mmCIF file with all atom_site columns, C-alpha atoms in Angstrom:
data_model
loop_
_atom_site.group_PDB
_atom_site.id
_atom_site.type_symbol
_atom_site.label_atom_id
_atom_site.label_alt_id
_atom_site.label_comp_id
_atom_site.label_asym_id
_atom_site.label_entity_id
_atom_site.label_seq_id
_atom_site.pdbx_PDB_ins_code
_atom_site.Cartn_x
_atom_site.Cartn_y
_atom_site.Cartn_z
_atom_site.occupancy
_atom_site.B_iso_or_equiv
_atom_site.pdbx_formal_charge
_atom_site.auth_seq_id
_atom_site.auth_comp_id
_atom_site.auth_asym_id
_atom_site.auth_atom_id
_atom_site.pdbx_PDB_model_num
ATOM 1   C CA . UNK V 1 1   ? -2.617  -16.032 8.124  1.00 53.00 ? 114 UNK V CA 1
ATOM 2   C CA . UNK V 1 2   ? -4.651  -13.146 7.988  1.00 56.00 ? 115 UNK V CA 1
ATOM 3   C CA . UNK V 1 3   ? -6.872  -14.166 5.033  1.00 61.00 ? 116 UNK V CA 1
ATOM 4   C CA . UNK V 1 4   ? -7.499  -18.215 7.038  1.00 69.00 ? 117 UNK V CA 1
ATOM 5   C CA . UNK V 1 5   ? -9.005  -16.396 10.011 1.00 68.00 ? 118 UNK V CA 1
ATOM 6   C CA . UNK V 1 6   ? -11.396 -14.313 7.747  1.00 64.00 ? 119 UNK V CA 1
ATOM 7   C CA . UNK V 1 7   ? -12.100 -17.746 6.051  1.00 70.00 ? 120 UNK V CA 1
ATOM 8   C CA . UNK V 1 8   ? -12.448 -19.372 9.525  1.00 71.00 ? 121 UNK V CA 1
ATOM 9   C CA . UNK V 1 9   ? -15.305 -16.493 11.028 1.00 67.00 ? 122 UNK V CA 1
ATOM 10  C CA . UNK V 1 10  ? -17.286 -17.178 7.837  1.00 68.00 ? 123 UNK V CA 1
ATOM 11  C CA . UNK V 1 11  ? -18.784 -20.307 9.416  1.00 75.00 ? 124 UNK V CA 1
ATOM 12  C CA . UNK V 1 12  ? -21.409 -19.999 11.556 1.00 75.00 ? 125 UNK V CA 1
ATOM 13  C CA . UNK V 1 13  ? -20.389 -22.589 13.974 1.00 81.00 ? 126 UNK V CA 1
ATOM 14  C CA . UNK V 1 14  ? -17.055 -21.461 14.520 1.00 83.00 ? 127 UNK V CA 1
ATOM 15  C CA . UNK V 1 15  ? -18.519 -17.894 14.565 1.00 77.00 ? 128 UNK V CA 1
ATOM 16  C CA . UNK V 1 16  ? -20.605 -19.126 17.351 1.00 81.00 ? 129 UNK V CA 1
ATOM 17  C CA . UNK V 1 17  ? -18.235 -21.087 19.111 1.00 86.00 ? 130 UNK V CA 1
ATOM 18  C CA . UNK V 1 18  ? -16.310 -17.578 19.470 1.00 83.00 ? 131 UNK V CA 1
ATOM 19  C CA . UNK V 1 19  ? -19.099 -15.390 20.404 1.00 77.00 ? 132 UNK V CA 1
ATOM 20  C CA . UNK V 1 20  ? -19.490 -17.644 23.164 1.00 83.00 ? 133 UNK V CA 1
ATOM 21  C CA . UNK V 1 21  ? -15.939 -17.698 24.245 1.00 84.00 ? 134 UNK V CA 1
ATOM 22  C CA . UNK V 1 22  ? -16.046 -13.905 23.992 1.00 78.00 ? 135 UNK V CA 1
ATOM 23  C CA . UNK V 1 23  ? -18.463 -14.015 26.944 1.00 76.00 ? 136 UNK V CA 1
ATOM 24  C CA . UNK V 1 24  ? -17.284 -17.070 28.821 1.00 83.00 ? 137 UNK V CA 1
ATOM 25  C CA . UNK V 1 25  ? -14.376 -19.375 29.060 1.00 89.00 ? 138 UNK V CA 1
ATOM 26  C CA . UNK V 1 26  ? -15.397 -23.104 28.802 1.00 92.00 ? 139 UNK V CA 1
ATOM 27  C CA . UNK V 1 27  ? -14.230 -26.622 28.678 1.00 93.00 ? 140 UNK V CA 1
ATOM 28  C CA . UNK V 1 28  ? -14.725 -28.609 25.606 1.00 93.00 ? 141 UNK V CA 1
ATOM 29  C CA . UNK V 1 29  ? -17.349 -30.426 27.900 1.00 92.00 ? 142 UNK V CA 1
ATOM 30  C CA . UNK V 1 30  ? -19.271 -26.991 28.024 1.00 94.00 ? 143 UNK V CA 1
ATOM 31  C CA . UNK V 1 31  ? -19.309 -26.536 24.443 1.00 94.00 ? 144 UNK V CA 1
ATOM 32  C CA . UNK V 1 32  ? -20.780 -29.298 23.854 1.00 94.00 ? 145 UNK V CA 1
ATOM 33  C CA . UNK V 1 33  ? -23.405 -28.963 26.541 1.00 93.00 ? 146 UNK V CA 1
ATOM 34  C CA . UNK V 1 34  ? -23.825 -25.469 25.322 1.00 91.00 ? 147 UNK V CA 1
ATOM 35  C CA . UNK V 1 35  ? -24.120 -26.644 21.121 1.00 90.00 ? 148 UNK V CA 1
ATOM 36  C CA . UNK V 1 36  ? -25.996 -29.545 21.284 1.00 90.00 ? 149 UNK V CA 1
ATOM 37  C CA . UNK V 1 37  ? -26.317 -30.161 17.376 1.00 89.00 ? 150 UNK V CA 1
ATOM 38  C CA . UNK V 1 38  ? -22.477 -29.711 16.774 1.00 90.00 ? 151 UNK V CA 1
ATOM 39  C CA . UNK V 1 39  ? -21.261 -33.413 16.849 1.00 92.00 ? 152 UNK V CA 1
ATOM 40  C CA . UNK V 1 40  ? -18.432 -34.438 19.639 1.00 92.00 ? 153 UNK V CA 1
ATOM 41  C CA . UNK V 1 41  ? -15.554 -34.920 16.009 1.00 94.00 ? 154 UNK V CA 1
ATOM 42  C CA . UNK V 1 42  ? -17.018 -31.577 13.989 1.00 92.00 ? 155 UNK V CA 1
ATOM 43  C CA . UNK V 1 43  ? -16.242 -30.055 17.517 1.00 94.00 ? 156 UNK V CA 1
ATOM 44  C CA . UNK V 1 44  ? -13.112 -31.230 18.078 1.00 94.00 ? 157 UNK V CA 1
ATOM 45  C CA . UNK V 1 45  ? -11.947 -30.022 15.069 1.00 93.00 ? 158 UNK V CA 1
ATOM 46  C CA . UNK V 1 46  ? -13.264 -26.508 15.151 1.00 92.00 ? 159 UNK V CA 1
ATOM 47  C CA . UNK V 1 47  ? -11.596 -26.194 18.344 1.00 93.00 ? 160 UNK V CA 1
ATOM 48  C CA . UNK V 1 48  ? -8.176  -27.499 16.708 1.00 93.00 ? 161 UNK V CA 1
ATOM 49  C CA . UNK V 1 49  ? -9.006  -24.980 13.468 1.00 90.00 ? 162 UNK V CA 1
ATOM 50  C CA . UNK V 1 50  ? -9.576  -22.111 16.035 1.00 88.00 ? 163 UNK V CA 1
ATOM 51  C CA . UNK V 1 51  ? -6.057  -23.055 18.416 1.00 88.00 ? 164 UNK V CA 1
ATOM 52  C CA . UNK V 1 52  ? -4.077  -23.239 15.233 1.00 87.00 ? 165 UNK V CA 1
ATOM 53  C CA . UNK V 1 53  ? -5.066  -19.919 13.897 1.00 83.00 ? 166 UNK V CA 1
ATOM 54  C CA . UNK V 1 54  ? -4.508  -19.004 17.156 1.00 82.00 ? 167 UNK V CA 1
ATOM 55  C CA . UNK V 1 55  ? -7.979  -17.173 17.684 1.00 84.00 ? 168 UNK V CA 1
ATOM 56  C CA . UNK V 1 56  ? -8.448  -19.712 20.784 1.00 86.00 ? 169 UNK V CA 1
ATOM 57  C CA . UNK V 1 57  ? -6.184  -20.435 23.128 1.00 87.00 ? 170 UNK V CA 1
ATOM 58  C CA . UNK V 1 58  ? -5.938  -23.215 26.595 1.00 88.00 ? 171 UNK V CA 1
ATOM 59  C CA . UNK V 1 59  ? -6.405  -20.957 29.983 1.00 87.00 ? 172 UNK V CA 1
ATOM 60  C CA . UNK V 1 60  ? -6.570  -23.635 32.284 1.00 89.00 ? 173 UNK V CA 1
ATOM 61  C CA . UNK V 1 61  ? -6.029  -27.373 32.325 1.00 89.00 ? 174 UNK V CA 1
ATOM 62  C CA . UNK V 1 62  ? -6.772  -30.254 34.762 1.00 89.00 ? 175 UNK V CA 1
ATOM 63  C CA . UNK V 1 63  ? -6.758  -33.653 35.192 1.00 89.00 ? 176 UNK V CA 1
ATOM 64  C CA . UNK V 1 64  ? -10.438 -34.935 35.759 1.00 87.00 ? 177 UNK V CA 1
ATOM 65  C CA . UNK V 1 65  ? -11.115 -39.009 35.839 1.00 89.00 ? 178 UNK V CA 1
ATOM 66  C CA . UNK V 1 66  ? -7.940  -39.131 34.251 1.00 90.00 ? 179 UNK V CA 1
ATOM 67  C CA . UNK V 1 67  ? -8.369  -36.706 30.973 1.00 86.00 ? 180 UNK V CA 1
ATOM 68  C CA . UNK V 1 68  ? -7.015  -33.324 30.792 1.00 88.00 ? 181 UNK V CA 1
ATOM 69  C CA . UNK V 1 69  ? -10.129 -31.277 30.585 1.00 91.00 ? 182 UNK V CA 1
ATOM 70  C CA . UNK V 1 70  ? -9.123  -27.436 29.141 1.00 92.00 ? 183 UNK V CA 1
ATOM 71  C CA . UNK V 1 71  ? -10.797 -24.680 29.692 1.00 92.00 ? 184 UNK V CA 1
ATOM 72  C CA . UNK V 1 72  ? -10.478 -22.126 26.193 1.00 92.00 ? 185 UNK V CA 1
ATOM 73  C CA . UNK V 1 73  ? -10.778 -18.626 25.760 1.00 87.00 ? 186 UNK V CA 1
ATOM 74  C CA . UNK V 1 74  ? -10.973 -16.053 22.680 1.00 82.00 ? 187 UNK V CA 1
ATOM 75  C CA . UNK V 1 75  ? -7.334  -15.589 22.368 1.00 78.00 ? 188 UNK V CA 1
ATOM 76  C CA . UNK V 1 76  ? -7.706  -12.209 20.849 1.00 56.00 ? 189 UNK V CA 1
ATOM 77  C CA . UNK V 1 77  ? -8.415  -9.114  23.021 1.00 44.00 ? 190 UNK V CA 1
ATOM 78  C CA . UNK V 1 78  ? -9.752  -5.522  21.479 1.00 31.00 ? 191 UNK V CA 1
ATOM 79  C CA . UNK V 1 79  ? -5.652  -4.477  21.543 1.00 30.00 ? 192 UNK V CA 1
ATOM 80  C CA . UNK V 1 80  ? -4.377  -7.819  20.428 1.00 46.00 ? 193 UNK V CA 1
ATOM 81  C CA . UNK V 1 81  ? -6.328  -7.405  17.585 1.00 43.00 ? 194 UNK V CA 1
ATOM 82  C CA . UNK V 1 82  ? -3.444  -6.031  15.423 1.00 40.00 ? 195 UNK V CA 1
ATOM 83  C CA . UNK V 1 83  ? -1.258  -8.712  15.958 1.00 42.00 ? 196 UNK V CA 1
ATOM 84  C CA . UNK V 1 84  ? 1.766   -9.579  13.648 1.00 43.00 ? 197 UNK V CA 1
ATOM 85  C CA . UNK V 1 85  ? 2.106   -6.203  13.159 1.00 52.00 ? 198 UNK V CA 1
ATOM 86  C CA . UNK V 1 86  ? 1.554   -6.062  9.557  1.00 56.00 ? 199 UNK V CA 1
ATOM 87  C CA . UNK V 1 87  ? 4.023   -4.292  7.413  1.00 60.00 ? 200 UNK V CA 1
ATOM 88  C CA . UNK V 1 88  ? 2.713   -0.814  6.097  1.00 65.00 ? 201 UNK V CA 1
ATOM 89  C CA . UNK V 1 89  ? 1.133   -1.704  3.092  1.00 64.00 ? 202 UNK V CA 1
ATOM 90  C CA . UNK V 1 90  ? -1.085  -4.237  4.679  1.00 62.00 ? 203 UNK V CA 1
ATOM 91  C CA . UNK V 1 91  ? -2.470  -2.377  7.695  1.00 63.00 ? 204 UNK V CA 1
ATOM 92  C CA . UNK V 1 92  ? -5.734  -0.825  5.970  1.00 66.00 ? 205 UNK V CA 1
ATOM 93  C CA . UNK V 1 93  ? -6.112  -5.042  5.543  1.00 65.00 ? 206 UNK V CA 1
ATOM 94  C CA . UNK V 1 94  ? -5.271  -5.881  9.287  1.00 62.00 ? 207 UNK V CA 1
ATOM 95  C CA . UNK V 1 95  ? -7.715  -3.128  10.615 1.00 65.00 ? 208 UNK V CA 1
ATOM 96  C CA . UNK V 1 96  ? -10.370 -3.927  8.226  1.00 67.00 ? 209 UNK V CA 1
ATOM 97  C CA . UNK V 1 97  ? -10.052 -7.969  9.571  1.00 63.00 ? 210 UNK V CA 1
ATOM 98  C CA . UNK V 1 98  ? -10.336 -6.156  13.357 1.00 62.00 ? 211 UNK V CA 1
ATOM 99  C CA . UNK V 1 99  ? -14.069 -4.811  12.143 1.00 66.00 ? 212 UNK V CA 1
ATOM 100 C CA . UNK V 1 100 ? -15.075 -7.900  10.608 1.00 65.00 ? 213 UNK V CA 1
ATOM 101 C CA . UNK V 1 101 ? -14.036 -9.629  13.350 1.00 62.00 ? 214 UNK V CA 1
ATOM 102 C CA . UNK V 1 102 ? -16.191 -7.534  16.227 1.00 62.00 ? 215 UNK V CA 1
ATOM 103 C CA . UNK V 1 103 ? -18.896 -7.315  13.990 1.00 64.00 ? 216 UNK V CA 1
ATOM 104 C CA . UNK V 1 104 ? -19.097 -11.181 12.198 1.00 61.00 ? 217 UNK V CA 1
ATOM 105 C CA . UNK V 1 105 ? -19.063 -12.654 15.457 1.00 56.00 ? 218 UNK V CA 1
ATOM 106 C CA . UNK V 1 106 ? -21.857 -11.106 17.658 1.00 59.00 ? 219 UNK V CA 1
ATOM 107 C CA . UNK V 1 107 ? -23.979 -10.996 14.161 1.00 60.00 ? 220 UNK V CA 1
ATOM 108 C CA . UNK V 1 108 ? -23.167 -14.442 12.839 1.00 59.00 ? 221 UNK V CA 1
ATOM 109 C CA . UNK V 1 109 ? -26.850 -15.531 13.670 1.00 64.00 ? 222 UNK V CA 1
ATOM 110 C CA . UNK V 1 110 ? -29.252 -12.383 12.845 1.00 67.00 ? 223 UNK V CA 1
ATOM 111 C CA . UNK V 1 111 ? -31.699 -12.810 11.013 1.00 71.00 ? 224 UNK V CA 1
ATOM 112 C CA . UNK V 1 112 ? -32.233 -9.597  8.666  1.00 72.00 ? 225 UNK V CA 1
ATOM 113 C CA . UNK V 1 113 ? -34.558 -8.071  10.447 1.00 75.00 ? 226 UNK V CA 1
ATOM 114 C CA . UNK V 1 114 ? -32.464 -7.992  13.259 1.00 74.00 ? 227 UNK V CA 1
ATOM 115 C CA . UNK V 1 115 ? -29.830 -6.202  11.257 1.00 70.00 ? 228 UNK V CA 1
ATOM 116 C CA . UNK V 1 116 ? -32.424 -3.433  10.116 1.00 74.00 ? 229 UNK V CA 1
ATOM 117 C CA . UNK V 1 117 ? -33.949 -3.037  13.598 1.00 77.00 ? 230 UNK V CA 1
ATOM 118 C CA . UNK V 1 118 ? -30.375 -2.931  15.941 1.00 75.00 ? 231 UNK V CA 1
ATOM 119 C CA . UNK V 1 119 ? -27.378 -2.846  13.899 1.00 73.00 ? 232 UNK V CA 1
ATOM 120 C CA . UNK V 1 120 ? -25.778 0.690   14.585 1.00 74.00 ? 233 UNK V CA 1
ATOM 121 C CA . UNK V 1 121 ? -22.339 2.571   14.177 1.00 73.00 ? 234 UNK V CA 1
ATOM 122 C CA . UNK V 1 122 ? -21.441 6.340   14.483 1.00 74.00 ? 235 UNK V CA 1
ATOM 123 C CA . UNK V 1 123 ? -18.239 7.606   14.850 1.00 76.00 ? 236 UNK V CA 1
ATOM 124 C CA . UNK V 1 124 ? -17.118 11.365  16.430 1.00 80.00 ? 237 UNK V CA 1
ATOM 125 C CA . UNK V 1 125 ? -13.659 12.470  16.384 1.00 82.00 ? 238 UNK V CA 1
ATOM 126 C CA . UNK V 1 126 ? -12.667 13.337  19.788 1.00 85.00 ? 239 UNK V CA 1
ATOM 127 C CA . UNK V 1 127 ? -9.326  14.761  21.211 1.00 86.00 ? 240 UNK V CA 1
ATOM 128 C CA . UNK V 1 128 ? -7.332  12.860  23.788 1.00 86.00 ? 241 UNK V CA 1
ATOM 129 C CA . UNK V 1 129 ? -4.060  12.486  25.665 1.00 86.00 ? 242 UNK V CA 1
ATOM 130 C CA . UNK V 1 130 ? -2.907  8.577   26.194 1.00 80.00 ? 243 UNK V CA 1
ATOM 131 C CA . UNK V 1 131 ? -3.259  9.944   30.198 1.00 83.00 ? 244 UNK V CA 1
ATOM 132 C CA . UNK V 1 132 ? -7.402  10.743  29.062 1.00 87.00 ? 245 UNK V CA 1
ATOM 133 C CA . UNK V 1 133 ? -7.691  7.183   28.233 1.00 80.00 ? 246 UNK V CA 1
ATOM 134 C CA . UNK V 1 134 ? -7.940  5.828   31.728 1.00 79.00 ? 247 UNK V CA 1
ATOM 135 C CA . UNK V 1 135 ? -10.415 8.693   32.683 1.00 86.00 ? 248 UNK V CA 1
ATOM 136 C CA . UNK V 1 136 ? -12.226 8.068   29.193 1.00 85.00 ? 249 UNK V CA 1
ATOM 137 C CA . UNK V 1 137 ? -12.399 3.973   30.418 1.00 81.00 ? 250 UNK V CA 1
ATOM 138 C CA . UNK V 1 138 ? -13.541 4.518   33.324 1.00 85.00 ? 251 UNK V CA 1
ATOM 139 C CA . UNK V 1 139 ? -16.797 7.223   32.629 1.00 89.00 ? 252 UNK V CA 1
ATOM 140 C CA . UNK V 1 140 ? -17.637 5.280   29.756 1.00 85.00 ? 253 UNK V CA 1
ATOM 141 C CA . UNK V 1 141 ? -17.997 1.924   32.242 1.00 84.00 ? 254 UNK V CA 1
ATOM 142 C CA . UNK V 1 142 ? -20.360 4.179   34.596 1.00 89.00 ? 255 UNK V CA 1
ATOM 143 C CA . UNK V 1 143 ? -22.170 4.959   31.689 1.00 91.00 ? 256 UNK V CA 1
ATOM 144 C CA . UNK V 1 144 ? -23.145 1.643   30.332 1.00 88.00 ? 257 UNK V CA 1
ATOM 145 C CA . UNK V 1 145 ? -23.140 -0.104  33.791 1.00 89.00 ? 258 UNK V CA 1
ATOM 146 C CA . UNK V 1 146 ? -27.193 0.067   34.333 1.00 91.00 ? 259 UNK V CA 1
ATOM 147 C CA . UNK V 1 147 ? -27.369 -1.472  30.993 1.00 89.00 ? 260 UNK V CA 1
ATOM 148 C CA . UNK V 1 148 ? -25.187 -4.765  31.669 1.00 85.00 ? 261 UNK V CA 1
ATOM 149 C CA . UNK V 1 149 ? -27.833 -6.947  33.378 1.00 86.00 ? 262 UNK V CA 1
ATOM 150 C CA . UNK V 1 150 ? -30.796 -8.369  31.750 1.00 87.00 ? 263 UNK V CA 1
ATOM 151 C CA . UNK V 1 151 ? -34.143 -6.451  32.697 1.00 91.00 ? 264 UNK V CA 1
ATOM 152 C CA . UNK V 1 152 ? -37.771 -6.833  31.367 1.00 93.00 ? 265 UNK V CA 1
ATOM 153 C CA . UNK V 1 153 ? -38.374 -6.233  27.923 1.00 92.00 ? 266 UNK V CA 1
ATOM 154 C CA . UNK V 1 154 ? -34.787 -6.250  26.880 1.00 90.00 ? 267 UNK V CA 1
ATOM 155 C CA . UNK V 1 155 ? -32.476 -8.216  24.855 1.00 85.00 ? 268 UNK V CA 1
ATOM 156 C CA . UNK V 1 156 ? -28.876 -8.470  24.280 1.00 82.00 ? 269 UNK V CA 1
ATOM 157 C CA . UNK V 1 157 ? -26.571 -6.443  22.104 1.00 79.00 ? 270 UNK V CA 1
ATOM 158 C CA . UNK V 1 158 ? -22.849 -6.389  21.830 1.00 74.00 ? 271 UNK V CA 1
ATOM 159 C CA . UNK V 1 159 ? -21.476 -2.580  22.189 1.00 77.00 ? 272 UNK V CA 1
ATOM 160 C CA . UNK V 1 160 ? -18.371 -2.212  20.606 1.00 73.00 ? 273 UNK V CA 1
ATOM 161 C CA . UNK V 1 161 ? -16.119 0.598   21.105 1.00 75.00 ? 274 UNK V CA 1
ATOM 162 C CA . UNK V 1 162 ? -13.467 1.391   19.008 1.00 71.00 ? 275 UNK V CA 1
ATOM 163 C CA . UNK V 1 163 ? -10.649 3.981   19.339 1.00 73.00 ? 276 UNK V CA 1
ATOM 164 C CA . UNK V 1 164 ? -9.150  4.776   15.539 1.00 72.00 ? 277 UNK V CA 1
ATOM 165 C CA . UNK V 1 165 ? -5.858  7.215   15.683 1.00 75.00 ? 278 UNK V CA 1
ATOM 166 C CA . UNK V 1 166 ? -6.763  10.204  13.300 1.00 76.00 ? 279 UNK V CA 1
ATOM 167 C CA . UNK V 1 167 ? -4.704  12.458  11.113 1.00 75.00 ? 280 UNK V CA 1
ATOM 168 C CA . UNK V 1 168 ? -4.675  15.311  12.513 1.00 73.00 ? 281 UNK V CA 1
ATOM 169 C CA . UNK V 1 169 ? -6.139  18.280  10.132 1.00 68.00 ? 282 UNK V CA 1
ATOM 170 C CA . UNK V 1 170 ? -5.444  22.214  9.431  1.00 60.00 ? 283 UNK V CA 1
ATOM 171 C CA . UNK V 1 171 ? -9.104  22.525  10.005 1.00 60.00 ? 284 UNK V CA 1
ATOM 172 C CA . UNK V 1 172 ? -9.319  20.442  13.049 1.00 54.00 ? 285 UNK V CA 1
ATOM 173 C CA . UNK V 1 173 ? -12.666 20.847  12.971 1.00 56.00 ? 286 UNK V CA 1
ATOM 174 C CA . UNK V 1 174 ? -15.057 18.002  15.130 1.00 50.00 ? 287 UNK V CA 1
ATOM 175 C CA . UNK V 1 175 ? -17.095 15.417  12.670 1.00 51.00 ? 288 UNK V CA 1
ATOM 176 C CA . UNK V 1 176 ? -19.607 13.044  13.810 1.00 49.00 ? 289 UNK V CA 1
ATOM 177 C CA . UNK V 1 177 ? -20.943 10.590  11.281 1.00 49.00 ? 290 UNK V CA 1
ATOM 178 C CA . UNK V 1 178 ? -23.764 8.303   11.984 1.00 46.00 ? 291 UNK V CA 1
ATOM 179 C CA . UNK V 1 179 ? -24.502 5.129   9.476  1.00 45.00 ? 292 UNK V CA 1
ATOM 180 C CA . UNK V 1 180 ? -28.216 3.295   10.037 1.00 45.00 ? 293 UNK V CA 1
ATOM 181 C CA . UNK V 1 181 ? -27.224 -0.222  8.153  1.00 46.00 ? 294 UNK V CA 1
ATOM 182 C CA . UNK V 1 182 ? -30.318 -1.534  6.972  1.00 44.00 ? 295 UNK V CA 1
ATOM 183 C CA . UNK V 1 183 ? -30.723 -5.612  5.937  1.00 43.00 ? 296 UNK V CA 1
ATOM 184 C CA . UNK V 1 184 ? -29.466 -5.149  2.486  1.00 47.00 ? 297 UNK V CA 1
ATOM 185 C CA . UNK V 1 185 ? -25.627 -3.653  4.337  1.00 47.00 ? 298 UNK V CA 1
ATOM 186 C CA . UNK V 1 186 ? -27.212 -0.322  2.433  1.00 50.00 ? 299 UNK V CA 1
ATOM 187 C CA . UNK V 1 187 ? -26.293 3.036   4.384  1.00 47.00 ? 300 UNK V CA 1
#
């Protein structure tokens, strides 16, 4: 299953259809409104590709003029990502798939120059209770806040947050690593 949804988020029409439905739930209707050059059957079957791998998934229905329109949604949340709960040996796979998966979608359609000027990652170990979590949450969501709304002479980035469990160490000691990723996925 695991290796047909990393075949699936190499196209960049299903990639988009999911970065979209990351942001908003919509109604076939919507998509199509929305991807203009995606024909109404090439559409329709990316949306029945995406259901049965079950990265999409129906969150409302009605009857309009007789048709059930549906409403879809990314079916996968940041902490549904490590669904199926992999046996041991495959874990390293199904958290590898997570990262593809937050960063092939928002980056399906950079060009490379966009990859050298705003792709970033850096990582710091950091200690926490599962009670600092909620109090983590919430500062970080004060912190970005100002940032959420479009202003002048800005554009849009996807910030994505991960929390990784660590081993913990005799030495114990912090680590912060930061990776500039230029075009060429050099470090």
């Amino acid at each position: 299953m695991r290796s047909k949804i990393n075949k699936l988020l190499l196209d960049p029409t299903r990639l988009g259809i999911l970065e979209h439905l990351m942001a908003q739930p919509s109604t076939t209707l919507q998509l199509q409104h929305r991807f203009p050059d995606i024909s109404r059957a090439t559409l329709y079957r990316v949306i029945a590709e995406l259901k049965e791998a079950g990265l999409i998934a129906v969150v409302n229905s009605r009857t309009v003029r007789g048709v059930q329109e549906r409403t879809w949604a990314l079916s996968i949340q940041a902490q549904d990502l490590h669904p199926l709960k992999p046996p041991p040996e495959r874990r390293m796979e199904a958290v590898a798939s997570v990262f593809t998966a937050f960063v092939a979608i928002p980056t399906a359609r950079l060009d490379a120059q966009d990859v050298e000027d705003w792709l970033r990652a850096s990582s710091t170990r950091i200690h926490v209770t599962p009670g600092d979590m909620a109090s983590l949450t919430e500062l970080f969501g004060a912190l970005i806040r100002p940032y959420l709304q479009p202003r002048e002479g800005t554009r849009p980035v996807h910030l994505t947050t991960f929390l990784v469990p660590t081993a913990p160490t005799d030495t114990d000691t912090d680590t912060d690593t930061d990776i500039d990723i230029d075009a060429d996925g050099d470090r």
